[in-house]
Amino acid sequence: MNTLTKRLWKCISYCFPFRKKKPNDNAVEEIEIKQESLEKQPIEANSERETSYEVNSERETTIEANSERETSNEVNSERETTVEANSEIETSNEVNSERETTVEANSEIETTNEVNSERETTVEANSEIETSNEVNSERETTVEANSERETTNEVNSERETTVEAKKKRETTTKAHRKRKAANKSNSTRKTAKKPNVSPERDKLYCDECVSRQKRCFEDQVKTAVAKKNVFWTDFKGSNDFERGLLSRGWVKKIAPTFNAGPKKTIFCDPTYGHEIISRYDIQPNLILTRQRIELHLLKEDQITNHFYGVDATSKSGLCNLLRQWCLSCDANPHTFFPRCYMFSEKNEKQAFIDDFTMTAACGILKWVLRTNGKSLQDEVIPSRKEKKEKTAFCMSDAKINNHGPARIVPEDIIVTALVACQFHLYDLTHEDEDDIICAGIVDRKHFISDYYRVMHHGAHIQNSDKYVDYCHQLLCKLRRVNPQLDIDGEKNIWISKPRALSRGRGIRCRNDLKDICSLGWKWVVQKYIERPLLVYGTKFDLRQHFLITDWHPLTIWFYKHSFLRFSSQPFTLERLDTAIHVCNNSIQRKLKNAPNRHPNLPEENMWHSDEFKEYLCTIGKEQVWDSIIIPGMKKALIHSMKATRENVKYKKNSYDLFGSDFLFGENFQPWLLEIQYKPDITKDTPVMKKIVPPMVEDILRVVIDYKDDPNCNVGGFELIYKQF
């Protein structure tokens, strides 16, 4: 038997040790082995040593591979146990269970992929080892000396691969632990801060908190009911009111109506959302509503923000009240309210026609002064060079520029205007008729048509320079008795307003008598202020809020902050567009600002009153705010409320907020345009966001806190009038 077959036989006998051999086979083999041992004892001894070394090396490799597999299995089992424990813990968190299960599934897939990849690497390593062993076994038959070195190198390489595999496993386990820790921290952040207890204890913890919160809110409701601190509201935009009342310990009654019974009444905790159903009838002590409330349904101690019969808040009502009130007192409404006519009243249209004609006559006299370089203040207005740049010229300029006979109006129009103004002065002052320049009045239609030729079509009056002194003297006399002479201008522009609409809807500027008289009884016509105060060449008006807490005695609170509303186009009287002359925010917000506007004007067309005072400082008129503007607005509001208080139906413990619109003349004199009932206080611009919240808080101070403590802080409100 050669050495190769012997080695194979020994390997087979080693791998199959449980095979039973027959006695005869053993005897034959022992005889053959003895014979061969006598012949080649030294060679077999060496070969046996080599084979034993090889077998031992193979055993070591297989043992190491098995140990690696066992360790990997142990790691997998440990990971599975940890994953199961984590899954049990994570299932206790009901809110984040789905997210964490997805994270665990992803982590398990990653770990299984990593384990599979490691197994594939070990299988590939084993296959490479087997192939290398086969090659080495063939080489050992040829070169036995090199086989020992190669086996040692292979063992070292296998050890290095096992060390690298261990390092990879350690890094993967560390990364897996970090991910788990991060997921746990995120889950704890997202969930409420609760102790790490079992789900049953966690549920008990939440139930105790909820029950404690409900008990606290029930106690708060009981205290508020005992102190009569319950309010009810039904209109949107009352968040500021609710916030102020809740901070004072009030509670809100949630019901379809303020007097709803217990079956339809609940109280809701604004912090945690807990609801409490009322067990008995609870009536609110403060009612905030925009709807009409029947006063007989209210108790004496119930407070509401509603009045009836405030006629001053309508366009025609304010006009009628001021006209009647001036007959019974010394105040003159023409000093703060532009004259107004209601076409629904009898003889109002004829009174308007007379006023239109009188205003046209005064406009002719003003035209004569202006075109000849004269003013009511006895100052020369423009120079000769500046006068050429204007559209209006005197008679000599008309002849030089060759306007032609069609562009010239006879001087009779000036005489007619002087006569009309003299009669008007007599009506106002009851002076003698000796001062009348002319005795007759020419035809009204002819006068108005000539007036249109001059004012609308640019015609010029013949020999106007001869009447400068007469016009100046008469206008100075009229100015002393007519406070609205300066705001009338020359164009005779009037503003028409529909009686039943608000927010600037339907308002138009008109300067044609026939066009204005064609309006029906639903319209109110008011004189337009042709010479308003401008900011950077743009028209504006001012919204001033005030509060009334009682009518008998009349109690008026004036708010110190206000806001300005600008038009989107530069001011001019050549065009009567709404975008130029109506400053209401609901109108201007729909229009695009003119590109040639001054850059200092706000994009949202609104200023805070503080910004307006800063502008007055820049033009050197900072003193007019406290000396002219504020006193003039207070005077107008006091007179208007005095005129309307007799018709108001109200109950004690009532109040309401009003908004008044003012326009200013060139001399900073305020003119009252309208009074709004329950004005819009929507916070739709940065200026409104700045004004409304503190104003609402100050209203609560006046209505609620001032009752208990007359010396309390009332914020921005000032008591400007209280009748004693």
PDB file of C-alpha atoms in Angstrom, residues 339 351-368 412-421 424 443-456 461 471 474-475 478 482 484-485 488-494 511-513 516 527 530:
ATOM      1  CA  ARG A 339     -73.553 121.124   5.493  1.00  0.00           C
ATOM      2  CA  ALA A 351     -82.560 124.128  -0.314  1.00  0.00           C
ATOM      3  CA  PHE A 352     -79.708 122.247  -1.925  1.00  0.00           C
ATOM      4  CA  ILE A 353     -80.220 124.084  -5.255  1.00  0.00           C
ATOM      5  CA  ASP A 354     -80.021 127.427  -3.453  1.00  0.00           C
ATOM      6  CA  ASP A 355     -76.872 126.335  -1.648  1.00  0.00           C
ATOM      7  CA  PHE A 356     -75.307 125.105  -4.890  1.00  0.00           C
ATOM      8  CA  THR A 357     -75.998 128.476  -6.541  1.00  0.00           C
ATOM      9  CA  MET A 358     -74.617 130.371  -3.555  1.00  0.00           C
ATOM     10  CA  THR A 359     -71.472 128.235  -3.538  1.00  0.00           C
ATOM     11  CA  ALA A 360     -71.027 128.865  -7.268  1.00  0.00           C
ATOM     12  CA  ALA A 361     -71.288 132.638  -6.673  1.00  0.00           C
ATOM     13  CA  CYS A 362     -68.615 132.489  -3.971  1.00  0.00           C
ATOM     14  CA  GLY A 363     -66.509 130.379  -6.314  1.00  0.00           C
ATOM     15  CA  ILE A 364     -66.628 133.134  -8.961  1.00  0.00           C
ATOM     16  CA  LEU A 365     -65.415 135.711  -6.432  1.00  0.00           C
ATOM     17  CA  LYS A 366     -62.563 133.428  -5.372  1.00  0.00           C
ATOM     18  CA  TRP A 367     -61.656 132.874  -9.015  1.00  0.00           C
ATOM     19  CA  VAL A 368     -61.405 136.641  -9.540  1.00  0.00           C
ATOM     20  CA  ASP A 412     -71.986 140.046 -15.977  1.00  0.00           C
ATOM     21  CA  ILE A 413     -71.270 136.770 -14.201  1.00  0.00           C
ATOM     22  CA  ILE A 414     -69.165 138.642 -11.642  1.00  0.00           C
ATOM     23  CA  VAL A 415     -71.959 141.137 -11.017  1.00  0.00           C
ATOM     24  CA  THR A 416     -74.459 138.321 -10.571  1.00  0.00           C
ATOM     25  CA  ALA A 417     -72.149 136.581  -8.114  1.00  0.00           C
ATOM     26  CA  LEU A 418     -71.646 139.774  -6.102  1.00  0.00           C
ATOM     27  CA  VAL A 419     -75.410 140.299  -5.824  1.00  0.00           C
ATOM     28  CA  ALA A 420     -76.026 136.714  -4.698  1.00  0.00           C
ATOM     29  CA  CYS A 421     -73.307 136.905  -2.081  1.00  0.00           C
ATOM     30  CA  HIS A 424     -76.549 135.792   1.466  1.00  0.00           C
ATOM     31  CA  ASP A 443     -81.538 134.078 -14.438  1.00  0.00           C
ATOM     32  CA  ARG A 444     -80.180 131.139 -12.450  1.00  0.00           C
ATOM     33  CA  LYS A 445     -79.801 128.829 -15.471  1.00  0.00           C
ATOM     34  CA  HIS A 446     -77.785 131.356 -17.416  1.00  0.00           C
ATOM     35  CA  PHE A 447     -75.551 131.995 -14.425  1.00  0.00           C
ATOM     36  CA  ILE A 448     -74.924 128.272 -13.842  1.00  0.00           C
ATOM     37  CA  SER A 449     -74.106 127.661 -17.510  1.00  0.00           C
ATOM     38  CA  ASP A 450     -71.552 130.497 -17.494  1.00  0.00           C
ATOM     39  CA  TYR A 451     -70.150 129.141 -14.235  1.00  0.00           C
ATOM     40  CA  TYR A 452     -69.595 125.726 -15.871  1.00  0.00           C
ATOM     41  CA  ARG A 453     -67.793 127.390 -18.798  1.00  0.00           C
ATOM     42  CA  VAL A 454     -65.358 129.036 -16.413  1.00  0.00           C
ATOM     43  CA  MET A 455     -64.822 126.218 -13.904  1.00  0.00           C
ATOM     44  CA  HIS A 456     -65.210 123.102 -16.064  1.00  0.00           C
ATOM     45  CA  ILE A 461     -64.134 136.294 -17.492  1.00  0.00           C
ATOM     46  CA  CYS A 471     -64.778 140.631  -4.307  1.00  0.00           C
ATOM     47  CA  LEU A 474     -67.353 140.855   0.366  1.00  0.00           C
ATOM     48  CA  LEU A 475     -65.487 137.572   0.866  1.00  0.00           C
ATOM     49  CA  LEU A 478     -68.638 136.333   4.493  1.00  0.00           C
ATOM     50  CA  ASN A 482     -69.516 131.509   7.287  1.00  0.00           C
ATOM     51  CA  GLN A 484     -67.148 126.771   5.829  1.00  0.00           C
ATOM     52  CA  LEU A 485     -66.082 129.368   3.267  1.00  0.00           C
ATOM     53  CA  ASP A 488     -65.770 125.206  -0.312  1.00  0.00           C
ATOM     54  CA  GLY A 489     -63.176 125.954  -2.961  1.00  0.00           C
ATOM     55  CA  GLU A 490     -64.165 126.986  -6.504  1.00  0.00           C
ATOM     56  CA  LYS A 491     -65.256 123.705  -8.166  1.00  0.00           C
ATOM     57  CA  ASN A 492     -68.522 123.334  -6.198  1.00  0.00           C
ATOM     58  CA  ILE A 493     -68.010 119.589  -5.612  1.00  0.00           C
ATOM     59  CA  TRP A 494     -70.516 117.619  -3.519  1.00  0.00           C
ATOM     60  CA  ASN A 511     -70.150 118.751  -9.486  1.00  0.00           C
ATOM     61  CA  ASP A 512     -73.127 118.965 -11.859  1.00  0.00           C
ATOM     62  CA  LEU A 513     -76.399 120.350 -10.509  1.00  0.00           C
ATOM     63  CA  ILE A 516     -77.154 115.666  -8.372  1.00  0.00           C
ATOM     64  CA  LYS A 527     -70.519 119.425   0.761  1.00  0.00           C
ATOM     65  CA  GLU A 530     -62.150 120.866  -1.660  1.00  0.00           C
TER      66      GLU A 530
END
